[in-house]
mmCIF file of C-alpha atoms in Angstrom:
data_model
loop_
_atom_site.group_PDB
_atom_site.id
_atom_site.type_symbol
_atom_site.label_atom_id
_atom_site.label_comp_id
_atom_site.label_asym_id
_atom_site.label_seq_id
_atom_site.Cartn_x
_atom_site.Cartn_y
_atom_site.Cartn_z
ATOM 1 C CA UNK A 1 43.764 31.330 -30.647
ATOM 2 C CA UNK A 2 41.133 31.924 -27.737
ATOM 3 C CA UNK A 3 38.899 29.545 -29.474
ATOM 4 C CA UNK A 4 41.476 26.972 -29.404
ATOM 5 C CA UNK A 5 41.942 27.395 -25.609
ATOM 6 C CA UNK A 6 38.135 27.016 -24.842
ATOM 7 C CA UNK A 7 38.065 23.822 -27.038
ATOM 8 C CA UNK A 8 41.030 22.446 -24.963
ATOM 9 C CA UNK A 9 39.465 23.435 -21.807
ATOM 10 C CA UNK A 10 36.350 21.462 -22.478
ATOM 11 C CA UNK A 11 38.324 18.386 -23.314
ATOM 12 C CA UNK A 12 39.583 18.492 -19.485
ATOM 13 C CA UNK A 13 36.287 19.298 -18.000
ATOM 14 C CA UNK A 14 34.372 15.876 -16.530
ATOM 15 C CA UNK A 15 31.786 14.682 -18.631
ATOM 16 C CA UNK A 16 28.152 14.490 -17.436
ATOM 17 C CA UNK A 17 27.332 11.045 -16.794
ATOM 18 C CA UNK A 18 24.162 9.371 -17.571
ATOM 19 C CA UNK A 19 22.417 8.123 -14.555
ATOM 20 C CA UNK A 20 23.365 4.426 -13.612
ATOM 21 C CA UNK A 21 20.511 1.800 -14.930
ATOM 22 C CA UNK A 22 20.233 -1.035 -12.397
ATOM 23 C CA UNK A 23 18.066 -4.020 -12.778
ATOM 24 C CA UNK A 24 16.424 -4.472 -9.106
ATOM 25 C CA UNK A 25 14.424 -7.236 -9.632
ATOM 26 C CA UNK A 26 13.343 -9.508 -12.874
ATOM 27 C CA UNK A 27 10.908 -12.110 -12.245
ATOM 28 C CA UNK A 28 8.510 -14.566 -14.303
ATOM 29 C CA UNK A 29 4.801 -14.684 -13.330
ATOM 30 C CA UNK A 30 2.057 -16.506 -15.001
ATOM 31 C CA UNK A 31 1.097 -13.251 -16.685
ATOM 32 C CA UNK A 32 4.276 -11.382 -17.579
ATOM 33 C CA UNK A 33 7.700 -10.999 -17.233
ATOM 34 C CA UNK A 34 8.370 -8.574 -14.747
ATOM 35 C CA UNK A 35 11.436 -5.935 -14.289
ATOM 36 C CA UNK A 36 11.996 -3.344 -11.593
ATOM 37 C CA UNK A 37 14.663 -0.912 -12.609
ATOM 38 C CA UNK A 38 16.349 1.933 -11.188
ATOM 39 C CA UNK A 39 17.914 4.773 -13.395
ATOM 40 C CA UNK A 40 18.712 7.825 -11.220
ATOM 41 C CA UNK A 41 16.017 8.740 -8.989
ATOM 42 C CA UNK A 42 13.488 7.200 -11.300
ATOM 43 C CA UNK A 43 12.391 3.580 -10.438
ATOM 44 C CA UNK A 44 10.274 1.644 -12.646
ATOM 45 C CA UNK A 45 8.316 -1.523 -13.524
ATOM 46 C CA UNK A 46 8.161 -2.806 -16.831
ATOM 47 C CA UNK A 47 6.173 -6.018 -18.197
ATOM 48 C CA UNK A 48 7.369 -8.217 -21.176
ATOM 49 C CA UNK A 49 4.647 -9.756 -23.108
ATOM 50 C CA UNK A 50 4.831 -11.070 -26.660
ATOM 51 C CA UNK A 51 8.003 -10.003 -27.349
ATOM 52 C CA UNK A 52 7.501 -6.222 -26.137
ATOM 53 C CA UNK A 53 8.108 -4.448 -23.117
ATOM 54 C CA UNK A 54 5.713 -1.937 -21.282
ATOM 55 C CA UNK A 55 6.255 0.405 -19.058
ATOM 56 C CA UNK A 56 3.654 0.080 -16.061
ATOM 57 C CA UNK A 57 4.863 2.507 -13.466
ATOM 58 C CA UNK A 58 7.455 5.193 -12.548
ATOM 59 C CA UNK A 59 8.093 6.732 -9.358
ATOM 60 C CA UNK A 60 10.699 9.538 -8.363
ATOM 61 C CA UNK A 61 12.288 7.906 -5.117
ATOM 62 C CA UNK A 62 13.290 11.437 -3.865
ATOM 63 C CA UNK A 63 9.551 12.970 -4.591
ATOM 64 C CA UNK A 64 6.947 10.188 -4.201
ATOM 65 C CA UNK A 65 4.035 12.523 -3.976
ATOM 66 C CA UNK A 66 4.424 13.406 -7.582
ATOM 67 C CA UNK A 67 3.357 11.401 -10.361
ATOM 68 C CA UNK A 68 5.986 10.955 -13.169
ATOM 69 C CA UNK A 69 4.319 9.658 -15.885
ATOM 70 C CA UNK A 70 1.976 11.637 -18.053
ATOM 71 C CA UNK A 71 -0.358 8.854 -18.395
ATOM 72 C CA UNK A 72 -0.818 8.999 -14.699
ATOM 73 C CA UNK A 73 -0.999 12.680 -14.290
ATOM 74 C CA UNK A 74 -3.946 12.610 -16.808
ATOM 75 C CA UNK A 75 -5.894 10.035 -15.007
ATOM 76 C CA UNK A 76 -5.918 12.834 -12.264
ATOM 77 C CA UNK A 77 -8.273 14.909 -14.621
ATOM 78 C CA UNK A 78 -11.171 12.658 -13.208
ATOM 79 C CA UNK A 79 -10.787 14.536 -9.979
ATOM 80 C CA UNK A 80 -12.354 17.622 -11.740
ATOM 81 C CA UNK A 81 -15.572 15.668 -11.894
ATOM 82 C CA UNK A 82 -15.307 14.058 -8.421
ATOM 83 C CA UNK A 83 -12.956 16.460 -6.505
ATOM 84 C CA UNK A 84 -13.954 14.854 -3.123
ATOM 85 C CA UNK A 85 -14.031 11.124 -3.807
ATOM 86 C CA UNK A 86 -15.099 9.003 -0.686
ATOM 87 C CA UNK A 87 -14.576 5.609 -2.257
ATOM 88 C CA UNK A 88 -12.030 4.494 -5.080
ATOM 89 C CA UNK A 89 -11.270 1.426 -7.187
ATOM 90 C CA UNK A 90 -8.409 0.705 -9.064
ATOM 91 C CA UNK A 91 -8.453 -2.426 -11.058
ATOM 92 C CA UNK A 92 -4.785 -3.378 -11.744
ATOM 93 C CA UNK A 93 -1.907 -2.230 -9.681
ATOM 94 C CA UNK A 94 1.207 -1.575 -11.656
ATOM 95 C CA UNK A 95 3.749 -0.017 -9.245
ATOM 96 C CA UNK A 96 1.160 1.555 -7.399
ATOM 97 C CA UNK A 97 2.113 4.857 -8.110
ATOM 98 C CA UNK A 98 -1.360 6.174 -8.780
ATOM 99 C CA UNK A 99 -2.977 4.497 -5.925
ATOM 100 C CA UNK A 100 -0.027 5.648 -3.332
ATOM 101 C CA UNK A 101 -0.616 9.456 -4.389
ATOM 102 C CA UNK A 102 -4.585 9.393 -4.080
ATOM 103 C CA UNK A 103 -3.925 7.687 -0.839
ATOM 104 C CA UNK A 104 -1.589 10.600 0.153
ATOM 105 C CA UNK A 105 -3.745 13.192 -1.145
ATOM 106 C CA UNK A 106 -6.900 11.807 0.323
ATOM 107 C CA UNK A 107 -6.073 9.838 3.565
ATOM 108 C CA UNK A 108 -9.647 9.335 4.718
ATOM 109 C CA UNK A 109 -10.701 8.006 1.352
ATOM 110 C CA UNK A 110 -11.493 4.355 1.237
ATOM 111 C CA UNK A 111 -9.249 2.764 -1.743
ATOM 112 C CA UNK A 112 -9.474 -0.743 -3.275
ATOM 113 C CA UNK A 113 -6.921 -2.125 -5.605
ATOM 114 C CA UNK A 114 -7.476 -5.008 -7.107
ATOM 115 C CA UNK A 115 -4.323 -7.166 -8.693
ATOM 116 C CA UNK A 116 -4.293 -10.738 -9.997
ATOM 117 C CA UNK A 117 -0.596 -11.291 -9.964
ATOM 118 C CA UNK A 118 0.834 -11.659 -6.226
ATOM 119 C CA UNK A 119 4.255 -11.132 -7.562
ATOM 120 C CA UNK A 120 3.190 -7.671 -8.732
ATOM 121 C CA UNK A 121 1.896 -7.024 -5.128
ATOM 122 C CA UNK A 122 5.152 -8.367 -3.520
ATOM 123 C CA UNK A 123 7.251 -6.165 -5.852
ATOM 124 C CA UNK A 124 5.281 -2.877 -5.079
ATOM 125 C CA UNK A 125 5.672 -3.676 -1.192
ATOM 126 C CA UNK A 126 9.333 -3.998 -1.572
ATOM 127 C CA UNK A 127 10.133 -1.358 -4.138
ATOM 128 C CA UNK A 128 7.411 1.026 -4.469
ATOM 129 C CA UNK A 129 6.863 1.971 -1.126
ATOM 130 C CA UNK A 130 3.118 0.376 -1.043
ATOM 131 C CA UNK A 131 1.741 0.454 2.404
ATOM 132 C CA UNK A 132 -1.751 -0.887 3.175
ATOM 133 C CA UNK A 133 -3.850 0.648 5.611
ATOM 134 C CA UNK A 134 -7.426 0.247 7.042
ATOM 135 C CA UNK A 135 -8.585 2.442 4.093
ATOM 136 C CA UNK A 136 -6.172 1.297 1.493
ATOM 137 C CA UNK A 137 -6.470 -2.222 0.877
ATOM 138 C CA UNK A 138 -4.789 -4.420 -1.900
ATOM 139 C CA UNK A 139 -7.079 -7.552 -3.033
ATOM 140 C CA UNK A 140 -5.330 -10.425 -4.760
ATOM 141 C CA UNK A 141 -7.895 -11.570 -7.354
ATOM 142 C CA UNK A 142 -9.534 -11.290 -10.745
ATOM 143 C CA UNK A 143 -10.817 -7.805 -11.465
ATOM 144 C CA UNK A 144 -13.993 -9.310 -12.899
ATOM 145 C CA UNK A 145 -14.799 -11.459 -10.184
ATOM 146 C CA UNK A 146 -14.159 -8.588 -7.533
ATOM 147 C CA UNK A 147 -16.366 -6.288 -9.354
ATOM 148 C CA UNK A 148 -19.183 -8.913 -9.616
ATOM 149 C CA UNK A 149 -18.821 -9.024 -5.940
ATOM 150 C CA UNK A 150 -19.302 -5.300 -5.310
ATOM 151 C CA UNK A 151 -22.977 -5.162 -6.865
ATOM 152 C CA UNK A 152 -24.764 -4.845 -3.717
ATOM 153 C CA UNK A 153 -22.124 -2.817 -1.974
ATOM 154 C CA UNK A 154 -21.733 0.788 -1.392
ATOM 155 C CA UNK A 155 -20.725 2.115 -5.037
ATOM 156 C CA UNK A 156 -17.470 3.782 -5.857
ATOM 157 C CA UNK A 157 -16.874 7.575 -6.663
ATOM 158 C CA UNK A 158 -14.361 6.747 -9.234
ATOM 159 C CA UNK A 159 -13.342 3.441 -10.663
ATOM 160 C CA UNK A 160 -9.910 3.351 -12.657
ATOM 161 C CA UNK A 161 -9.477 0.438 -15.163
ATOM 162 C CA UNK A 162 -5.590 0.187 -15.667
#
C-alpha cells in the first residue's frame, strides 16, 4: 500500500520545466540566415545554410567569463604553447564568446577580430556582450584581405581561423 501512496504523491508534485526557448533575433544576411536564441541561461547564435543549422556560439549569460562549448574550450589549448600572447587574431567572430573571454583573461593583449558580415557584428554587440576597446577591435572585412594587409606589420602570437 505504501508504494501506491508514493506514486500518487509523485503525481501531485510539480513537474520540472524545460527552459523556455525563445528566438531573440532572426535575420537573413548575404552570407547566412542568422538566429539568436535564448534557452534558460544559454544564449546561442545559429547559422542556417544549405538547409542545415550550425551552432556558432553559446554564452551562459550568468557566467560569461566561462566558455560553454567544448569546441571553444579546446581552442584554449593553444595557450599551452603561447601562455602570454601579446597579439591575437581571430578570423570569424561567431557570437564572440572566445574573443570576449580572451579579452577578459588578457586585458592588455591586442586582439583583432575579422568578420565579413556586418549583421553578425551588430548581433554580437546587441546580444553577446561584445564591447570593443582600444586593444580589442572588430574589423568588418574579408579575412583574406585583412591577412594580406598584415604582411609587413607586427606578427600575431596566436591566430584562430573560425
